[in-house]
C-alpha cells in the first residue's frame, strides 16, 4: 500500500438551501461571540502555575554556564532543530539550543496525551527525513514517533552536546560594545552569542477557560499538554488508562486535541463527560502503514519534491499527481476544480467556487455525523455549522464513534460554554456533574502579547525592546530579520510563506536562509548583520498592500483563527501577513535571494579591528 488512498465521505444527504445555511452559520456565530475575546481565558500563573510544570523530567541540578557560542537558539522544537541542522551542514559547529523542556521536541515534547498524532502526512511533516534516513511508520504518525524523530535530528546533528535543557531564557540583550547577545536564564546562566535565533512556537503556552469558580475545583485536574499518566495510567502510545476505570472524568474543550484523546478516554473511563461549546469538523482520517518496499523506491530528493507538490496543490495550483492526497489538498483542489469547470476566473468566481465547495464539504461532514453517531440528539449537537476553515479542521475515524459507548456523555452547552465550576464538579444549564478528574483541553495562547507567551523580551540596539518595536504589529524583512536587532533571527511562518498547513516547510526554509547568512558573515568577517530600515519598511508595505494573511474571517465562529471574532486591527494584519504571491512564490524568491549572495536588504558591518 502506498500513501495514496484516502477515501472521501459519502455525498451529502441534506438539501443545500444556501440562504438558510448562511443564516444558520451567522446565528451560531452570534451565540458564541463574547465581548471579552482573548481575555475570557485564564493565564497559567499564580495559583494556576502548576498547570505548566514539566511532568516528564525533574531538572538535574547543574552549575550556571558562563561562556560564548557562535549561535544560540531559543527553543528546541522543530524550528531550533532544523536551524541547528542547517547550521551544522554549513560547517558551523558551535550551536547551542536553550530549551525550557527537559528534552528537545517542543510541541511534541509537551503534548503526550493519548492519541496525539499529526494531521499532516508524515512524509512532508517530519523534517530532514532523507538526511536522517528515517522512514515514518504510518501516513499520519503518532506523537511518540514524532518526538523520537526530534531526538533523532538532535543526535544526528550533535545538537545535544551543547544544549541547555530544562532552562528558561529570562533576558536577551544586545551588547553594542562587543556586538554580542547576552542571554540570561532561570538557571543563572550568562551565555554570550554572536548570533541568536528564536523559535518559540505559536501555540506553546497553555491557557485555561475563564469559567467562574475554576480555582475552587478540588478534584484532580490537568491541561492536556501536561498529561498526568501517574494519575490516569496508560502511556503516550495509547495503553489503557487503568487509573480511570472507576473514575468520573470531565473534559472541557472539543478542539483538535480533544478529538484525538476522547476515543482513548471513552475506552478507559468509568464515565466520561465531554463539555462542548463548539463542535469541531471531523473529516475522514484513513491512516495506514507506510510500505517499506514502496518507500525504498523513492529517489533521492523525494522529500523536496513532495513538499513542493503539497504546497502547489494546497495553494490551488496544478500538478500531474497529488502525492500526499489528504484532507488539506482535497479542500484546495475542490475549489480549484470548480473554478476551472465554471471558467470564471474573476474574484467573484473564486469566491463563489470557494463557498460552493465548502458548502458541499461541510454537508458531507454533517452527514458523516449522522452516519456514525447512533443517538440522534447527540448527532445533532456534534454537527459543525460554520465554514471548514473557520476553525482548525479535524480528521479522525474513531472520535464520533466514541459517543456510541454507553459511558460517554456529550454535554453540549449550545455555544455558551460551561456555566461554572465548584469544588466537586461542573455546572451546565443548572445541572451539576460530579467529577473525580477534570481535564482542560482548552488550547494555547495565540492572540496575546509576545512577551507574555515567551516569558522574556529582547533588548536590541539603543535599549529598544522588541515589544516596543512591535507595539503596532510585527515589522521584519522576510519574517526573519528585524531592524534594530542585529544578528538576531526569527523562525516562524509570519511575514513569509504564511499560508500552508505544513509549518515545518516554512521552518526548514528559514533555517536554510539563516545558515546561509551566518556562513556568509563568518566567511567575510562580518560582525553585524541587520535588516536596513528601508528594506524592512518596503517588505512590510509590500505585504500589507498584498492583503494576504493567515486567519479566519470576522463572519466565522470565534476561535484563535479569527482572534475570537474580534478585530485585531493593523497589528493583527501585520502579525499574520503573508507573501502576496503565495508560498511557492515566496520559496522561489527566497531561494534566489540566498543564491545571489548579495543578501539584499541586510546591512553587513565589520568592527574596526585596530
Ligand atoms: P483549541 O484552542 O483548538 O480548542 C480549545 C477548546 O476549548 C475549544 O473547543 C473551545 O471551544 C473550548 N473552550 C474554551 N473555553 C471554553 C469554555 N468556557 N467552556 C467550554 N469549552 C471551552 O485547542 P486544542 O488544544 O484542541 O488545539 C490547538 C491547536 O493545536 C489546533 O488548532 C492545532 O493547530 C494544533 N493541534 C494539532 C493537532 C494535529 O495535528 N492533529 C492535534 C492537536 C492540536 P470553542 O471552539 O467554542 O472556542
Tab-separated table of N, CA, C and O in Angstrom, residues 403-456:
chain	number	residue	atom	x	y	z
A	403	UNK	N	-18.911	8.391	20.921
A	403	UNK	CA	-20.185	8.787	21.552
A	403	UNK	C	-21.226	7.668	21.526
A	403	UNK	O	-22.311	7.819	22.089
A	404	UNK	N	-20.874	6.557	20.874
A	404	UNK	CA	-21.787	5.407	20.908
A	404	UNK	C	-21.511	4.514	22.108
A	404	UNK	O	-22.246	3.564	22.355
A	405	UNK	N	-20.440	4.817	22.851
A	405	UNK	CA	-20.130	3.992	24.018
A	405	UNK	C	-21.020	4.433	25.181
A	405	UNK	O	-21.178	5.638	25.419
A	406	UNK	N	-21.573	3.469	25.926
A	406	UNK	CA	-22.558	3.825	26.952
A	406	UNK	C	-22.024	4.766	28.030
A	406	UNK	O	-22.766	5.590	28.548
A	407	UNK	N	-20.727	4.709	28.338
A	407	UNK	CA	-20.196	5.553	29.416
A	407	UNK	C	-19.784	6.950	28.964
A	407	UNK	O	-19.282	7.735	29.763
A	408	UNK	N	-19.975	7.262	27.686
A	408	UNK	CA	-19.524	8.565	27.177
A	408	UNK	C	-20.725	9.484	26.965
A	408	UNK	O	-21.678	9.116	26.278
A	409	UNK	N	-20.669	10.662	27.585
A	409	UNK	CA	-21.814	11.572	27.537
A	409	UNK	C	-21.378	12.916	26.968
A	409	UNK	O	-20.472	13.549	27.509
A	410	UNK	N	-22.028	13.350	25.911
A	410	UNK	CA	-21.766	14.691	25.384
A	410	UNK	C	-22.646	15.676	26.146
A	410	UNK	O	-23.868	15.517	26.185
A	411	UNK	N	-22.012	16.672	26.758
A	411	UNK	CA	-22.787	17.727	27.426
A	411	UNK	C	-22.611	18.979	26.578
A	411	UNK	O	-21.610	19.689	26.674
A	412	UNK	N	-23.570	19.193	25.697
A	412	UNK	CA	-23.462	20.335	24.785
A	412	UNK	C	-23.987	21.589	25.489
A	412	UNK	O	-25.042	21.552	26.121
A	413	UNK	N	-23.239	22.674	25.373
A	413	UNK	CA	-23.622	23.900	26.087
A	413	UNK	C	-24.258	24.924	25.137
A	413	UNK	O	-24.400	26.088	25.488
A	414	UNK	N	-24.583	24.489	23.923
A	414	UNK	CA	-25.231	25.349	22.932
A	414	UNK	C	-24.463	26.660	22.733
A	414	UNK	O	-25.040	27.741	22.700
A	415	UNK	N	-23.167	26.533	22.646
A	415	UNK	CA	-22.330	27.698	22.332
A	415	UNK	C	-21.994	28.588	23.517
A	415	UNK	O	-21.213	29.526	23.382
A	416	UNK	N	-22.572	28.288	24.678
A	416	UNK	CA	-22.371	29.201	25.814
A	416	UNK	C	-21.167	28.836	26.675
A	416	UNK	O	-20.667	29.659	27.434
A	417	UNK	N	-20.712	27.595	26.599
A	417	UNK	CA	-19.600	27.174	27.457
A	417	UNK	C	-20.099	26.727	28.817
A	417	UNK	O	-21.286	26.873	29.144
A	418	UNK	N	-19.168	26.202	29.583
A	418	UNK	CA	-19.506	25.710	30.921
A	418	UNK	C	-19.921	26.900	31.781
A	418	UNK	O	-19.305	27.954	31.747
A	419	UNK	N	-20.994	26.692	32.575
A	419	UNK	CA	-21.559	27.792	33.358
A	419	UNK	C	-20.668	28.151	34.548
A	419	UNK	O	-20.346	29.306	34.794
A	420	UNK	N	-20.249	27.091	35.277
A	420	UNK	CA	-19.473	27.363	36.493
A	420	UNK	C	-18.830	26.060	36.954
A	420	UNK	O	-19.297	24.957	36.609
A	421	UNK	N	-17.764	26.218	37.726
A	421	UNK	CA	-17.077	25.052	38.300
A	421	UNK	C	-17.115	25.226	39.808
A	421	UNK	O	-16.979	26.354	40.303
A	422	UNK	N	-17.331	24.131	40.538
A	422	UNK	CA	-17.238	24.235	42.000
A	422	UNK	C	-16.277	23.168	42.521
A	422	UNK	O	-15.621	22.487	41.727
A	423	UNK	N	-16.239	23.000	43.808
A	423	UNK	CA	-15.277	22.072	44.417
A	423	UNK	C	-15.355	20.656	43.870
A	423	UNK	O	-14.362	19.967	43.724
A	424	UNK	N	-16.591	20.243	43.537
A	424	UNK	CA	-16.761	18.832	43.181
A	424	UNK	C	-17.053	18.593	41.708
A	424	UNK	O	-17.143	17.457	41.281
A	425	UNK	N	-17.232	19.634	40.931
A	425	UNK	CA	-17.529	19.369	39.524
A	425	UNK	C	-17.924	20.589	38.720
A	425	UNK	O	-17.530	21.712	39.016
A	426	UNK	N	-18.748	20.311	37.715
A	426	UNK	CA	-19.037	21.299	36.681
A	426	UNK	C	-20.556	21.492	36.554
A	426	UNK	O	-21.308	20.527	36.627
A	427	UNK	N	-20.975	22.743	36.352
A	427	UNK	CA	-22.390	23.061	36.152
A	427	UNK	C	-22.638	23.475	34.703
A	427	UNK	O	-21.932	24.318	34.178
A	428	UNK	N	-23.672	22.871	34.110
A	428	UNK	CA	-24.137	23.329	32.793
A	428	UNK	C	-25.652	23.358	32.842
A	428	UNK	O	-26.285	22.352	33.207
A	429	UNK	N	-26.215	24.506	32.492
A	429	UNK	CA	-27.679	24.630	32.413
A	429	UNK	C	-28.384	24.179	33.686
A	429	UNK	O	-29.391	23.468	33.639
A	430	UNK	N	-27.793	24.529	34.816
A	430	UNK	CA	-28.433	24.186	36.082
A	430	UNK	C	-28.222	22.747	36.528
A	430	UNK	O	-28.693	22.351	37.588
A	431	UNK	N	-27.496	21.953	35.754
A	431	UNK	CA	-27.222	20.564	36.164
A	431	UNK	C	-25.790	20.462	36.656
A	431	UNK	O	-24.876	21.003	36.020
A	432	UNK	N	-25.605	19.758	37.769
A	432	UNK	CA	-24.268	19.578	38.314
A	432	UNK	C	-23.717	18.212	37.909
A	432	UNK	O	-24.400	17.202	38.025
A	433	UNK	N	-22.467	18.210	37.412
A	433	UNK	CA	-21.802	16.958	37.036
A	433	UNK	C	-20.661	16.727	38.006
A	433	UNK	O	-19.668	17.457	37.975
A	434	UNK	N	-20.827	15.743	38.867
A	434	UNK	CA	-19.796	15.481	39.867
A	434	UNK	C	-18.646	14.704	39.217
A	434	UNK	O	-18.883	13.713	38.516
A	435	UNK	N	-17.422	15.169	39.450
A	435	UNK	CA	-16.281	14.595	38.729
A	435	UNK	C	-15.121	14.289	39.673
A	435	UNK	O	-14.846	15.051	40.594
A	436	UNK	N	-14.413	13.169	39.376
A	436	UNK	CA	-13.173	12.881	40.110
A	436	UNK	C	-11.998	13.595	39.456
A	436	UNK	O	-11.006	13.911	40.106
A	437	UNK	N	-12.108	13.795	38.152
A	437	UNK	CA	-10.978	14.374	37.402
A	437	UNK	C	-11.523	15.290	36.309
A	437	UNK	O	-12.494	14.940	35.629
A	438	UNK	N	-10.878	16.439	36.155
A	438	UNK	CA	-11.308	17.406	35.136
A	438	UNK	C	-10.101	17.742	34.258
A	438	UNK	O	-9.068	18.213	34.755
A	439	UNK	N	-10.249	17.472	32.971
A	439	UNK	CA	-9.135	17.689	32.032
A	439	UNK	C	-9.444	18.927	31.189
A	439	UNK	O	-10.539	19.042	30.625
A	440	UNK	N	-8.484	19.832	31.112
A	440	UNK	CA	-8.671	21.043	30.311
A	440	UNK	C	-8.033	20.848	28.933
A	440	UNK	O	-6.805	20.782	28.817
A	441	UNK	N	-8.882	20.732	27.917
A	441	UNK	CA	-8.403	20.668	26.522
A	441	UNK	C	-8.714	22.025	25.906
A	441	UNK	O	-9.387	22.135	24.881
A	442	UNK	N	-8.245	23.070	26.591
A	442	UNK	CA	-8.688	24.425	26.266
A	442	UNK	C	-7.686	25.204	25.428
A	442	UNK	O	-7.822	26.410	25.261
A	443	UNK	N	-6.679	24.526	24.905
A	443	UNK	CA	-5.813	25.154	23.921
A	443	UNK	C	-4.701	26.025	24.479
A	443	UNK	O	-4.321	25.916	25.653
A	444	UNK	N	-4.208	26.896	23.610
A	444	UNK	CA	-2.979	27.647	23.870
A	444	UNK	C	-3.184	29.114	23.521
A	444	UNK	O	-4.002	29.445	22.669
A	445	UNK	N	-2.384	29.961	24.157
A	445	UNK	CA	-2.494	31.394	23.872
A	445	UNK	C	-2.010	31.669	22.444
A	445	UNK	O	-0.935	31.205	22.061
A	446	UNK	N	-2.777	32.431	21.720
A	446	UNK	CA	-2.373	32.797	20.356
A	446	UNK	C	-2.353	34.320	20.188
A	446	UNK	O	-1.342	34.897	19.823
A	447	UNK	N	-3.454	34.965	20.530
A	447	UNK	CA	-3.548	36.394	20.223
A	447	UNK	C	-2.952	37.296	21.293
A	447	UNK	O	-3.065	38.515	21.202
A	448	UNK	N	-2.316	36.713	22.304
A	448	UNK	CA	-1.796	37.540	23.399
A	448	UNK	C	-0.397	38.070	23.068
A	448	UNK	O	0.205	37.680	22.070
A	449	UNK	N	0.083	38.909	23.964
A	449	UNK	CA	1.347	39.586	23.758
A	449	UNK	C	2.540	38.602	23.648
A	449	UNK	O	2.594	37.597	24.362
A	450	UNK	N	3.487	38.951	22.776
A	450	UNK	CA	4.671	38.110	22.533
A	450	UNK	C	5.417	37.782	23.832
A	450	UNK	O	5.776	36.635	24.099
A	451	UNK	N	5.620	38.801	24.663
A	451	UNK	CA	6.397	38.601	25.897
A	451	UNK	C	5.641	37.688	26.866
A	451	UNK	O	6.226	36.823	27.521
A	452	UNK	N	4.339	37.863	26.924
A	452	UNK	CA	3.538	37.008	27.810
A	452	UNK	C	3.663	35.544	27.382
A	452	UNK	O	3.711	34.634	28.204
A	453	UNK	N	3.756	35.315	26.083
A	453	UNK	CA	3.822	33.930	25.606
A	453	UNK	C	5.222	33.337	25.735
A	453	UNK	O	5.363	32.159	26.015
A	454	UNK	N	6.272	34.166	25.510
A	454	UNK	CA	7.624	33.600	25.574
A	454	UNK	C	8.226	33.712	26.968
A	454	UNK	O	9.118	32.959	27.330
A	455	UNK	N	7.772	34.692	27.746
A	455	UNK	CA	8.313	34.859	29.098
A	455	UNK	C	9.548	35.745	29.148
A	455	UNK	O	10.156	35.890	30.210
A	456	UNK	N	9.961	36.326	28.021
A	456	UNK	CA	11.104	37.251	28.037
A	456	UNK	C	10.973	38.228	26.873
A	456	UNK	O	10.230	37.986	25.931
